[in-house]
XYZ file of C-alpha atoms in Angstrom:
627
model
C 37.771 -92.493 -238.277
C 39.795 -95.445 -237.379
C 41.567 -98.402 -238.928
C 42.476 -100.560 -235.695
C 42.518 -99.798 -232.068
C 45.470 -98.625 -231.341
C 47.436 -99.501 -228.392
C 50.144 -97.283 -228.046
C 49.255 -95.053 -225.409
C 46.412 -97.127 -223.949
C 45.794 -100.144 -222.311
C 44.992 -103.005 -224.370
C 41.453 -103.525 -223.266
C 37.910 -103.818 -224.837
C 36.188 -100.757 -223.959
C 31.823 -100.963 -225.097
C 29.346 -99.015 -224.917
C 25.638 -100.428 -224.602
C 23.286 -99.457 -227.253
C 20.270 -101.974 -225.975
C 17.541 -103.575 -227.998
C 17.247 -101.999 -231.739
C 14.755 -102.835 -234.476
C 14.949 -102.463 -238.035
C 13.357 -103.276 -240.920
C 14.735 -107.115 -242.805
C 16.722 -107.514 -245.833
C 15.510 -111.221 -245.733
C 12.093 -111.510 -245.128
C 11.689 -108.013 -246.773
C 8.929 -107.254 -244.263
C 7.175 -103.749 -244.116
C 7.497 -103.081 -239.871
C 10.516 -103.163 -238.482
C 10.718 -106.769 -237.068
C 14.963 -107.100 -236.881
C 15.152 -106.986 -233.627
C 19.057 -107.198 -232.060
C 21.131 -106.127 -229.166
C 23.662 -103.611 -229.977
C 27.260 -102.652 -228.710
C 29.485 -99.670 -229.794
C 33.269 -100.943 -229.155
C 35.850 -98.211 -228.786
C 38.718 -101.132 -228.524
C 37.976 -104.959 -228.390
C 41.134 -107.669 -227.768
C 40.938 -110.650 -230.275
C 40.200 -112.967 -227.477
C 37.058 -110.837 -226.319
C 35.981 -111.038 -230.058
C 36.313 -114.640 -230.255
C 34.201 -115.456 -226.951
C 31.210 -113.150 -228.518
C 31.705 -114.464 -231.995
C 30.780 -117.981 -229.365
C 27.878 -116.612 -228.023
C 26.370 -115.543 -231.135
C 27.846 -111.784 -231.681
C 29.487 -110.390 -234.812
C 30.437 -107.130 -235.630
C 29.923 -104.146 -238.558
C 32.709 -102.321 -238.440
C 33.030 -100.804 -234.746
C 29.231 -101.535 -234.060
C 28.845 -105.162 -232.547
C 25.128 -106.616 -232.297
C 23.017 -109.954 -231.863
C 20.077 -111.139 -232.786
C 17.488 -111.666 -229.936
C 16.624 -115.263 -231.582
C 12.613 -115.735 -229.791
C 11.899 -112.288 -231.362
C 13.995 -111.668 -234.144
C 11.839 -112.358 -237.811
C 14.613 -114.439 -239.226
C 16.548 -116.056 -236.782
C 20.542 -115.756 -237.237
C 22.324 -119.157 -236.333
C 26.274 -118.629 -236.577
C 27.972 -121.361 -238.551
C 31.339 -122.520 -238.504
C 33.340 -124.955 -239.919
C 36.663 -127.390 -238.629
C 39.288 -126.539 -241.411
C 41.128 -130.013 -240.890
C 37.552 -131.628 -241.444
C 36.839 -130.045 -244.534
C 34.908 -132.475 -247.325
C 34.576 -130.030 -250.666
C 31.664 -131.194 -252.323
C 31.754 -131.368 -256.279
C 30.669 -127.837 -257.161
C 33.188 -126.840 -255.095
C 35.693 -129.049 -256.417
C 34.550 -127.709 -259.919
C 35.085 -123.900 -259.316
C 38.483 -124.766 -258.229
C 39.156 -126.214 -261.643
C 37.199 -123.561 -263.377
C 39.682 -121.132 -262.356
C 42.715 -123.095 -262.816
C 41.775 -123.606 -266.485
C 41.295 -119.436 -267.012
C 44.154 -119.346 -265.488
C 45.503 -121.768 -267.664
C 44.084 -120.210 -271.000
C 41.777 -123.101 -271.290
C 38.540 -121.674 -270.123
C 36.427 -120.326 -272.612
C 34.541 -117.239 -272.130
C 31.429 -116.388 -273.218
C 31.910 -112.435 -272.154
C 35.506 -110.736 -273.619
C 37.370 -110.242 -270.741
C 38.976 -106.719 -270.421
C 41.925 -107.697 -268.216
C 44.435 -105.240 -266.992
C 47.070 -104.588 -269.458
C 50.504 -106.272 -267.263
C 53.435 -104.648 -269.060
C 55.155 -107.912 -267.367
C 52.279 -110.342 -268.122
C 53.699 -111.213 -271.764
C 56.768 -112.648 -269.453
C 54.886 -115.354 -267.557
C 55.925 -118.787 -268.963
C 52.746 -120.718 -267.256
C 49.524 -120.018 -265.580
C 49.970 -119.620 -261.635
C 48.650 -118.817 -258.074
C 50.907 -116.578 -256.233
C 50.003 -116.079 -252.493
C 52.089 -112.646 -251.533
C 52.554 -111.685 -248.465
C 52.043 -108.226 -246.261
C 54.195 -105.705 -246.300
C 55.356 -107.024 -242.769
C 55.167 -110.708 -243.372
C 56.659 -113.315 -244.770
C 54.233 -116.353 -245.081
C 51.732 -117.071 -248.040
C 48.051 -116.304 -247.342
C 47.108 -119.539 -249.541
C 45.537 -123.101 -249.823
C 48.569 -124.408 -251.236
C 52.110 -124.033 -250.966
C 54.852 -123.259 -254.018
C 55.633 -127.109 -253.966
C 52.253 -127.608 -255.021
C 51.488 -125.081 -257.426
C 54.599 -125.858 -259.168
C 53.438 -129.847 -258.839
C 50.098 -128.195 -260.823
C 51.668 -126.532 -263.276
C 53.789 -129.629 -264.541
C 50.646 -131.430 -264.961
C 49.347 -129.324 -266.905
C 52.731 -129.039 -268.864
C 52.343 -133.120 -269.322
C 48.966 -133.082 -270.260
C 49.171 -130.092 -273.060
C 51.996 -131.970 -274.352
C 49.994 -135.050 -275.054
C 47.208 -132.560 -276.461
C 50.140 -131.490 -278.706
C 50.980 -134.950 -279.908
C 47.370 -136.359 -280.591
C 46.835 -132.892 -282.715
C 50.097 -134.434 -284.924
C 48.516 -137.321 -285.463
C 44.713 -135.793 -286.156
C 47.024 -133.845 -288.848
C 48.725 -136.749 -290.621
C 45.922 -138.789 -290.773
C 46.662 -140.930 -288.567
C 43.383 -140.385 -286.205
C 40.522 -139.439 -287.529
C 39.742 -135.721 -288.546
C 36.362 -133.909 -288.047
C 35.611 -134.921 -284.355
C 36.386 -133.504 -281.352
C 38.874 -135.793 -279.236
C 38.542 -135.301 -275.384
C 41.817 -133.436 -273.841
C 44.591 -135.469 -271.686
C 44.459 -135.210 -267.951
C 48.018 -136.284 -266.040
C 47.276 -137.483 -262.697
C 49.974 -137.775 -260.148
C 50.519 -141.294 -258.668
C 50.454 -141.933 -255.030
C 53.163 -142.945 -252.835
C 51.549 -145.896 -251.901
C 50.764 -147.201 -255.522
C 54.376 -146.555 -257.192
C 56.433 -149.903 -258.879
C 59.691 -149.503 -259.228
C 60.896 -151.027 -262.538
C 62.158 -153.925 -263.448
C 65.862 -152.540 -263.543
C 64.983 -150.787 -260.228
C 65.850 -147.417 -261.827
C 62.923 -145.670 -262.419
C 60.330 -144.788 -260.366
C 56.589 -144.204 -261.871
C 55.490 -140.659 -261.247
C 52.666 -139.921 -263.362
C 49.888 -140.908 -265.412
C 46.769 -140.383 -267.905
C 44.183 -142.877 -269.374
C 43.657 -140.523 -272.121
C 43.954 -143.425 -274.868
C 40.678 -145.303 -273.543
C 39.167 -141.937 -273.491
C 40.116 -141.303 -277.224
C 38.975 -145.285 -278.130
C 36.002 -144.751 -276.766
C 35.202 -141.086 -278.556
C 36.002 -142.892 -281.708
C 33.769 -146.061 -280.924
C 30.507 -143.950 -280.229
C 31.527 -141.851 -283.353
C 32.474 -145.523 -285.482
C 28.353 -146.687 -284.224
C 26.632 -143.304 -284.844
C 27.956 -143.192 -288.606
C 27.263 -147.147 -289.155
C 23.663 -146.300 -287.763
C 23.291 -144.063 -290.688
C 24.190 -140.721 -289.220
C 25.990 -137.667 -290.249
C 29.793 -138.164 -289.699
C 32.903 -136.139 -290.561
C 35.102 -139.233 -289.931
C 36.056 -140.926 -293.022
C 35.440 -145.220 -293.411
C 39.151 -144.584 -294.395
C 40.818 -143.206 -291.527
C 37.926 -145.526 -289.273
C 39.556 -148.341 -290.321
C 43.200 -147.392 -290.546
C 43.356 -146.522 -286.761
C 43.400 -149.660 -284.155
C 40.523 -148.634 -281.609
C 42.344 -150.783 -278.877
C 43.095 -148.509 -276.143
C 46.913 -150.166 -275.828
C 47.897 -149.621 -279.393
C 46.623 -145.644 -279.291
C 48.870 -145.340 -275.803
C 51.634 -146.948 -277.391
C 51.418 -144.319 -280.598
C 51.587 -141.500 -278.350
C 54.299 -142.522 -275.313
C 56.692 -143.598 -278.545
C 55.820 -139.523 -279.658
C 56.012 -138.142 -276.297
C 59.192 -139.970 -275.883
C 61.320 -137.938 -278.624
C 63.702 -135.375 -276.965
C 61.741 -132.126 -278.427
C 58.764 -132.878 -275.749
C 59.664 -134.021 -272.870
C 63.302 -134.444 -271.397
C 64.589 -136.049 -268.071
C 61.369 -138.338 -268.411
C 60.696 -141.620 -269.433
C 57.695 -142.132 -271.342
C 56.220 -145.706 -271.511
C 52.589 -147.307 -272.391
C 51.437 -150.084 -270.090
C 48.110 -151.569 -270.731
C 46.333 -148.710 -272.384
C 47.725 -146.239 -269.626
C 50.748 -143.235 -270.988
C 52.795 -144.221 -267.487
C 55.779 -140.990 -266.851
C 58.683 -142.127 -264.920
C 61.443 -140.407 -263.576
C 65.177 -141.343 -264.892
C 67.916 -142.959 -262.502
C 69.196 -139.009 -262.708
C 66.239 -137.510 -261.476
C 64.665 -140.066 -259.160
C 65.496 -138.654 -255.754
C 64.013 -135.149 -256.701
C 60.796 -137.172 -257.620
C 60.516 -139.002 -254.757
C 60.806 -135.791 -252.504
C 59.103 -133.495 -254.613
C 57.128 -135.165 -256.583
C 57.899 -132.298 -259.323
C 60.061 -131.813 -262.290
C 61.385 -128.566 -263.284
C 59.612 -126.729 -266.234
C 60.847 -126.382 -269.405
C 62.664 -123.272 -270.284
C 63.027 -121.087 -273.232
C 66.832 -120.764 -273.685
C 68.850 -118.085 -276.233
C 70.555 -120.955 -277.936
C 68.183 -121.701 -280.115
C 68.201 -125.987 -279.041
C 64.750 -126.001 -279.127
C 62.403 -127.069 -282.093
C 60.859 -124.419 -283.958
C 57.767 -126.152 -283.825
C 58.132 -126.382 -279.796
C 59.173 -122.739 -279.288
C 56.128 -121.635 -281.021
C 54.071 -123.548 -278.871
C 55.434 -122.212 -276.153
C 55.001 -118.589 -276.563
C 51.612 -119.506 -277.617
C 51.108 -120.710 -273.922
C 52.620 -117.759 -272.656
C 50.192 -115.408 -274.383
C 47.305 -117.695 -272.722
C 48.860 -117.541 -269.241
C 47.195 -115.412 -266.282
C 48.329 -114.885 -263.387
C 46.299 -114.858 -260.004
C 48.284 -113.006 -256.923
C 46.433 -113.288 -253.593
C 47.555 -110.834 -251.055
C 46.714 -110.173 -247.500
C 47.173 -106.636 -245.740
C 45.837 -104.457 -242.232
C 42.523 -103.421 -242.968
C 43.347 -99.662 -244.290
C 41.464 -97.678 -246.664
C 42.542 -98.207 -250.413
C 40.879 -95.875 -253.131
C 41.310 -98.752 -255.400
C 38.966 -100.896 -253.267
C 36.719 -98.355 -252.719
C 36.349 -98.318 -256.426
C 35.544 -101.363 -256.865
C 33.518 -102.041 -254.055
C 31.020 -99.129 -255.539
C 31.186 -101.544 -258.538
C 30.031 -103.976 -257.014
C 27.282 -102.606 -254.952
C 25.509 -100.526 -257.513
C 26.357 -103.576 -260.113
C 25.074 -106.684 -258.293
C 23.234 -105.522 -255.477
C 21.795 -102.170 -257.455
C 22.277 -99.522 -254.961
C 22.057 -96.220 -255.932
C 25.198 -94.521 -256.603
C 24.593 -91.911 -254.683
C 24.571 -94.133 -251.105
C 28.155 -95.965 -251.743
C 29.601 -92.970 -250.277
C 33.648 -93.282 -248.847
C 32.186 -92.869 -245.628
C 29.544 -95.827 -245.460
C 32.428 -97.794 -246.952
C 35.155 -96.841 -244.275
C 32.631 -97.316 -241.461
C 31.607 -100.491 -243.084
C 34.693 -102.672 -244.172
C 37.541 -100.825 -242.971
C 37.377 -99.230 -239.267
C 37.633 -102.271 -236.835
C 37.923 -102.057 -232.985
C 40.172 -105.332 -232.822
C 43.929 -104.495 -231.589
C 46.607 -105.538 -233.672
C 48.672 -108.510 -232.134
C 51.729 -108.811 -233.813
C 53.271 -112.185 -235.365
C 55.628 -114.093 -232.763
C 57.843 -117.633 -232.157
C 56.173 -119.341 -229.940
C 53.076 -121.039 -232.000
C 50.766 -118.707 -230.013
C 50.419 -116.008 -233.029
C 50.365 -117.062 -236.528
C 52.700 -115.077 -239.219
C 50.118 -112.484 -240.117
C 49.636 -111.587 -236.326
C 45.658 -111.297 -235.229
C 43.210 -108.384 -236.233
C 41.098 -107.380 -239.244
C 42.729 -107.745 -242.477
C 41.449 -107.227 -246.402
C 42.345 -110.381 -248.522
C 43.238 -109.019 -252.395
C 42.435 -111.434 -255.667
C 44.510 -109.631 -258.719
C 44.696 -111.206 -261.807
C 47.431 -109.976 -264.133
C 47.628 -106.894 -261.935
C 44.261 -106.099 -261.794
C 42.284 -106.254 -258.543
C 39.191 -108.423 -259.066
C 37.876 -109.431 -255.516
C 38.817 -108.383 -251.258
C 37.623 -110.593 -248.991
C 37.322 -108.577 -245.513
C 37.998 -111.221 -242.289
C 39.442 -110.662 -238.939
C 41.967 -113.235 -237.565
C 41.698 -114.501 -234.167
C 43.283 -116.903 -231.729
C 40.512 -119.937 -232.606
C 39.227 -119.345 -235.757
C 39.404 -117.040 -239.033
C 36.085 -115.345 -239.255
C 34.834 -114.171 -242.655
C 33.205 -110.882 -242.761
C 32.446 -109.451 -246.618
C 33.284 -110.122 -250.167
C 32.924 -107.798 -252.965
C 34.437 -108.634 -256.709
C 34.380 -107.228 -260.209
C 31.227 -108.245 -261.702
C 32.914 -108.750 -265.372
C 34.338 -111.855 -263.169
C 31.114 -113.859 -262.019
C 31.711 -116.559 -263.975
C 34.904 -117.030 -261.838
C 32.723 -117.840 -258.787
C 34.699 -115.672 -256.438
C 32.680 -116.308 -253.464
C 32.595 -119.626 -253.391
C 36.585 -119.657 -254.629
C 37.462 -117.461 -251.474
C 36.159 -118.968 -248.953
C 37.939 -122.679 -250.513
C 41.061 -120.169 -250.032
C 40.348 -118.996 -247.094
C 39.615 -122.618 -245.313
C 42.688 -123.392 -247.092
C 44.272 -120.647 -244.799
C 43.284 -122.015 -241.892
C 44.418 -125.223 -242.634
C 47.804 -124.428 -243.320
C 48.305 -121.760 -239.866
C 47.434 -124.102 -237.897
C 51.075 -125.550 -237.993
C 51.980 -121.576 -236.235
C 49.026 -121.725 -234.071
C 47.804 -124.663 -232.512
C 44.628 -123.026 -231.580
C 43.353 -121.585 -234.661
C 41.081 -124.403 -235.757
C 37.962 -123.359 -237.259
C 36.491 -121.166 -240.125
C 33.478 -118.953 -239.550
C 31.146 -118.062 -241.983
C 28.590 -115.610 -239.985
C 25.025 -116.110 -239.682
C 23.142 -119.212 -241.417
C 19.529 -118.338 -241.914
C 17.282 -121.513 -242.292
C 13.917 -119.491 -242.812
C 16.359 -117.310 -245.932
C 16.568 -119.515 -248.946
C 19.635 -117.113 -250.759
C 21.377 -117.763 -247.316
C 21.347 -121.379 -246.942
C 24.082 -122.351 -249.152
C 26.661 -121.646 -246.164
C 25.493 -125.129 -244.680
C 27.520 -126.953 -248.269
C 30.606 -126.181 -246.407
C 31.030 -129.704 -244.511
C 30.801 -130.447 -241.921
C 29.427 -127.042 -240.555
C 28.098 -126.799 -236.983
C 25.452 -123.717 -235.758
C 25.673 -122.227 -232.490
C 22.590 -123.239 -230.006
C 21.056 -119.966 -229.400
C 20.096 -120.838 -225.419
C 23.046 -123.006 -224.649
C 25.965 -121.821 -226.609
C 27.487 -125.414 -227.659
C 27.754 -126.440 -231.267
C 25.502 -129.134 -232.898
C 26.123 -130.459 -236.250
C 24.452 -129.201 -238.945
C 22.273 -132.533 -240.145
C 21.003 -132.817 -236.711
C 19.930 -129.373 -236.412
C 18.570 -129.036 -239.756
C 15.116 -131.126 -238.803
C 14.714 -128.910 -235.886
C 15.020 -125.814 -238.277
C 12.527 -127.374 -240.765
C 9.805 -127.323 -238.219
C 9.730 -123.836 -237.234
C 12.282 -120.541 -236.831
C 14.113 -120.450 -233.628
C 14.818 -123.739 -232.222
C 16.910 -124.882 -229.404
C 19.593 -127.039 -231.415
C 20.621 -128.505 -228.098
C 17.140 -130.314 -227.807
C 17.884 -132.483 -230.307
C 17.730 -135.430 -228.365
C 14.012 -135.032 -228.156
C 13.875 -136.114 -231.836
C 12.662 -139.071 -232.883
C 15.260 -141.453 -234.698
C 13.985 -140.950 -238.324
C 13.727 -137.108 -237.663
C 17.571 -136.873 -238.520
C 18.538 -135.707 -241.836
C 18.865 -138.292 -244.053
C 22.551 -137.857 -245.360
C 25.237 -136.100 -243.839
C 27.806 -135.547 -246.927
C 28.664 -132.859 -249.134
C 26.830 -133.853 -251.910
C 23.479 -134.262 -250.530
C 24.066 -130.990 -248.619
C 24.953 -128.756 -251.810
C 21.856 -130.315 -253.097
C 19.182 -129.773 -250.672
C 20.477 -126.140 -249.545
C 19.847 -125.070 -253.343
C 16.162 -124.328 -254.330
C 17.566 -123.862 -257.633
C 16.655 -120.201 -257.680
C 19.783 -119.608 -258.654
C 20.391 -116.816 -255.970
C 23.659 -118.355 -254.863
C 25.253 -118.524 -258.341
C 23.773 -114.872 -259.574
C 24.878 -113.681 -256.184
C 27.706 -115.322 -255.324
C 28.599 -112.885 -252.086
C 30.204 -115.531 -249.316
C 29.133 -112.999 -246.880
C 27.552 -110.162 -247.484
C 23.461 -109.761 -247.021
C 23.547 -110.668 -243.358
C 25.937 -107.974 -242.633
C 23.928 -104.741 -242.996
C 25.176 -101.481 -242.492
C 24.046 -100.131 -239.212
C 24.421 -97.019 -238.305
C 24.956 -95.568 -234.642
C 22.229 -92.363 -234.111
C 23.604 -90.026 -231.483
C 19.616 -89.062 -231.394
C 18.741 -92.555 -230.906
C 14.427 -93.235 -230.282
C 13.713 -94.766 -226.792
C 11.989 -97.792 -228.914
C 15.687 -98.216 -230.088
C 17.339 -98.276 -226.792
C 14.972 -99.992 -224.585
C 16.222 -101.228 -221.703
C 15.925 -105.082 -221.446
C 13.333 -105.650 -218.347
C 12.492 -109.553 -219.897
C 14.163 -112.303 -219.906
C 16.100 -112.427 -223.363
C 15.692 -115.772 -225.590
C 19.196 -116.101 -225.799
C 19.955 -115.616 -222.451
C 20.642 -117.971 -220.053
C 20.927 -115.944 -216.251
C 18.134 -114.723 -214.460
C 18.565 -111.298 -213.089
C 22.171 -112.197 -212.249
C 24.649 -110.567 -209.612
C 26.071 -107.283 -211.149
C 28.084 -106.113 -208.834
C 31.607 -107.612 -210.240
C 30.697 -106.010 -213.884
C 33.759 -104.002 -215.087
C 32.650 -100.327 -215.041
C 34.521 -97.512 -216.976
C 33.902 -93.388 -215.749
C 35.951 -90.414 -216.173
C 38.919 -93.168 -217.418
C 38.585 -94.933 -214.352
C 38.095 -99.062 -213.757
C 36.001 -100.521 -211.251
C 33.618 -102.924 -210.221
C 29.643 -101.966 -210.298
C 29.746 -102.923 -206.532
C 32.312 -100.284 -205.814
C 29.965 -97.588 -207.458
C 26.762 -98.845 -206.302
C 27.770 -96.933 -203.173
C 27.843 -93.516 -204.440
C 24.538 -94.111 -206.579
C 20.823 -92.764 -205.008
C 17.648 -95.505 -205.359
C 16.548 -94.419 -208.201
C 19.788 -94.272 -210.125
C 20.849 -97.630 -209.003
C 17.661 -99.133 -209.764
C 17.755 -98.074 -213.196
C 21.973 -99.159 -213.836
C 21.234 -102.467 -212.334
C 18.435 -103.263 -214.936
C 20.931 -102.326 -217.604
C 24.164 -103.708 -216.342
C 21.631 -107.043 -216.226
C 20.705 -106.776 -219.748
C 23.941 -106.384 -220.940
C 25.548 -108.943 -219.002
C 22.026 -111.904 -220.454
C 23.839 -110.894 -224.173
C 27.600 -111.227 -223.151
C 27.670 -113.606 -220.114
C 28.818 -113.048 -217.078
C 32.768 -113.925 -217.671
C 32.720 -110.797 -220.802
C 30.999 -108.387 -218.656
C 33.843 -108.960 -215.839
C 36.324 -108.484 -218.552
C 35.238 -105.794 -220.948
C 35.054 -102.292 -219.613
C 31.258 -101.180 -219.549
C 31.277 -97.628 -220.606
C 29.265 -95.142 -218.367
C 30.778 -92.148 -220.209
């Protein structure tokens, strides 16, 4: 058992060993024979930039076993799919489970399942919801889509907008809106840069605001027409016509509330047209203008807040979770392990008996990828490269690991598992927003790391098509190696299996998908089985757990003697391949020597098969393994 190559008392090299062509039955297609068909390596120790150049030619790995799919043979073809952080469009289900989980977070979210969440001896001391990205336990960076500027930025708005949820319940109380209805809740929005007015006295600078008062005049029209067209109403002709529907006059009710000291301090409040405008004071107005934040309110001993206010703010306190995202080595962790054997027997339904430690540990935790420690010199980011397990607690309690390895171009993701009591959290989809996030922000410490993978996009594999919603994605052309977008290749993929993406030229003009945006993307990658929703696993199915067979079948280790569909070389010259024997290094045509006929013959076919699957540059670098 391993956790990470270790380079210590070795040199830091990628040492295979050739496993040939294997077939196995497919989780996909679910087909009876055993039509998988792949090309397998065993890795000993792989470098991070070996990694990346397979991950390029269509390679990723389980654990310490690497393998391929041979594309013209394969049942389901595997395309892998990336994505360019920096060009990242969410779409608006994405957009939506980000706000899903900042209102549990919040307190806000309402649950239709009790939620058992970990009793936090320290939770009761939380005075607003938050995202904390910790770091490892040899870092100092956050592993997060956002920074504490902008978390604390989040929390304020919330802070404004409960507060105006605060005042229209006052006036729903004295009478002075109507009672019986349900008014929508405020939403602050912070103002951009580019659309702030100074005011008139030069001053005050406008921060924030909310059209919550033409949301409230319009609830109260449609209410006002469905009780004068002889419907049921709770809302009294009364109160109807002792509240002024204009938009301005309701925003002018609540910024004069809003305005009194017991709400909001080192703020000015005002109404302006029908919009609740927030600007910062003379005071404050250089912290604005670089921050863009204000400062919480806190609870102090002496007692200067409202009674009224401090209640309100313990009851926010009790609502409060918090969400800690932390990112460590890939080590085994019993508390993991436990809840990845929830999460197998729970949403996929395997039998307890197979989610052994074992499985798991050769699964998820051993890697072959050498550690490269953190450095200076915006080559490394502050993590370091290698295989790491991304941890989602809320209020202490671990909910969700992502499993990825780090390397120099790209973060790849590699499994998800998550407490199923959390579905309705969508913790796939939420991870992988996290962990393009991640990307986004490293790229400041390395230049190079650019892209997020997401493994292998299977066209003919309706459950696996939702990876393509993450625009604008790109699949790897399975003769070529070059990336093609994901609209053009799509009409190539709707015609039959394996395609040559690179081809696409041969289209006709109004073969090209028809819309290239998020939107239309999320929409026609989801058959509405629901299979991405009730399975919400960012990756997962396409990684199956293969085992190595020291009593492996002749079927399994065939040597290649055709031309592979992937391939590009035609019985290619061998003789620089990178051999290793006895712990020795040398080149195939400094062996070949020593070899009889018959032994050469039958090296040279493999030493060609293997370099078809890793090119010829990999099988010059990477030590071939002869025993």
């Amino acid at each position: 058992m391993k956790n990470e190559a270790s380079s210590s008392n070795s040199r830091e090299e990628s040492l295979v060993v050739d496993c040939g062509r294997r077939r196995s039955s497919c989780g996909y297609c679910k087909s009876s024979g055993r039509t998988s068909i792949s090309h397998g390596l065993w890795a000993h120790s792989l470098t991070v930039n070996d990694y990346q150049d397979l991950l390029d030619r269509g390679w990723r790995r389980c654990g310490c076993f690497l393998y391929k799919p041979e594309m013209e043979r394969t049942c389901c073809p595997s395309y892998t799919i990336r994505l360019k952080a920096s060009d990242f469009v969410p779409s608006k289900e994405q957009r939506r489970v980000c706000r899903r989980m900042q209102r549990f977070l919040d307190g806000t979210l309402e649950v239709s399942k009790p939620m058992e969440l970990a009793d936090d001896e320290n939770a009761s001391t939380h005075t607003s919801s938050s995202v904390n990205h910790l770091v490892s336990k040899s870092g100092n960076e956050p592993f997060s889509c956002g920074n504490k500027r902008e978390n604390k930025a989040e929390e304020f708005l919330h802070h404004l907008s409960n507060q105006i949820d605060k005042v229209v319940h006052a006036y729903i109380e004295s009478g002075e809106f109507p009672s019986g209805i349900q008014l929508p809740k405020a939403v602050v929005k912070m103002v951009s840069h580019s659309k702030r007015k100074l005011s008139v006295e030069g001053s005050e600078d406008l921060l924030y605001t909310s059209n919550i008062a033409f949301q409230i005049a319009a609830t109260l029209r449609r209410t006002g027409s469905a009780e004068r067209d002889g419907q049921q109403s709770q809302i009294s002709r009364h109160s109807a016509e002792k509240i002024d529907l204009c938009p301005k006059s309701i925003a002018e009710k609540l910024a004069f509330s809003l305005n009194q000291p017991a709400n909001i301090s080192g703020m000015s409040i005002r109404a302006c047209n029908g919009h609740i405008n927030f600007y910062s004071t003379a005071k404050s107005a250089s912290l604005h203008r670089d921050v863009q934040i204000v400062a919480l309110p806190e609870e102090s001993g002496g007692g200067s807040q409202s009674s009224s206010a401090k209640k309100s703010f313990e009851h926010r306190q009790g609502q409060k979770r918090k969400l800690e995202i932390r990112l460590k080595r890939s080590n085994f962790d019993p508390e993991e392990y436990a809840l990845y054997k929830q999460y197998q027997i729970k949403v996929h339904n395997d039998p307890p008996d197979h989610v052994t430690e074992s499985s798991y540990r050769r699964f998820l935790v051993d890697t072959p990828l050498f550690f490269v420690s953190p450095s200076a010199d915006g080559m490394v980011p502050p993590f370091g490269f290698g295989s790491f397990h991304q941890q989602y607690f809320i209020d202490g309690k671990l909910v969700a690991v992502g499993v990825v390895d780090i390397l120099p171009g790209c973060l790849s993701s590699k499994y998800l598992f998550w407490d199923p009591d959390y579905a309705f959290l969508s913790l796939g989809k939420y991870s992988a927003l996290q962990e393009i996030g991640w990307v986004k922000e490293n790229q400041a410490y390395c230049a190079s790391l650019q892209y997020y993978y997401m493994g292998y996009y299977i066209h003919s594999c309706s459950k696996m098509r939702y990876k393509a919603a993450y625009y604008p994605s790109e699949l790897l052309c399975p003769l070529r190696y070059q990336w093609v977008a994901f609209h053009i290749a799509r009409p190539m993929l709707d015609k039959k299996k394996y395609a040559v993406l690179t081809d696409y030229a041969s289209l006709q003009d109004g073969e090209f998908s028809q819309s290239c945006n998020p939107e239309s993307l999320m929409d026609s990658q989801n058959d509405g089985n629901g299979l991405e929703d009730s399975n919400d696993v960012f990756m997962g199915d396409d990684e199956q757990m293969i085992e190595i067979e020291s009593d492996s079948s002749d079927d399994e280790l065939e040597p290649e003697t055709s031309g592979l569909g992937s391939g590009t070389i035609d019985d290619g010259d061998v003789t620089n391949v990178l051999v290793g024997l006895r712990g020795s290094r040398l080149r195939y045509k400094d062996l070949q020597r020593a070899l009889g006929p018959t032994e050469r013959n039958y090296l040279e076919t493999q030493l060609r098969g293997y370099q078809r699957v890793v090119g010829v540059e990999l099988s010059e670098r990477m030590v071939y393994s002869l025993g």
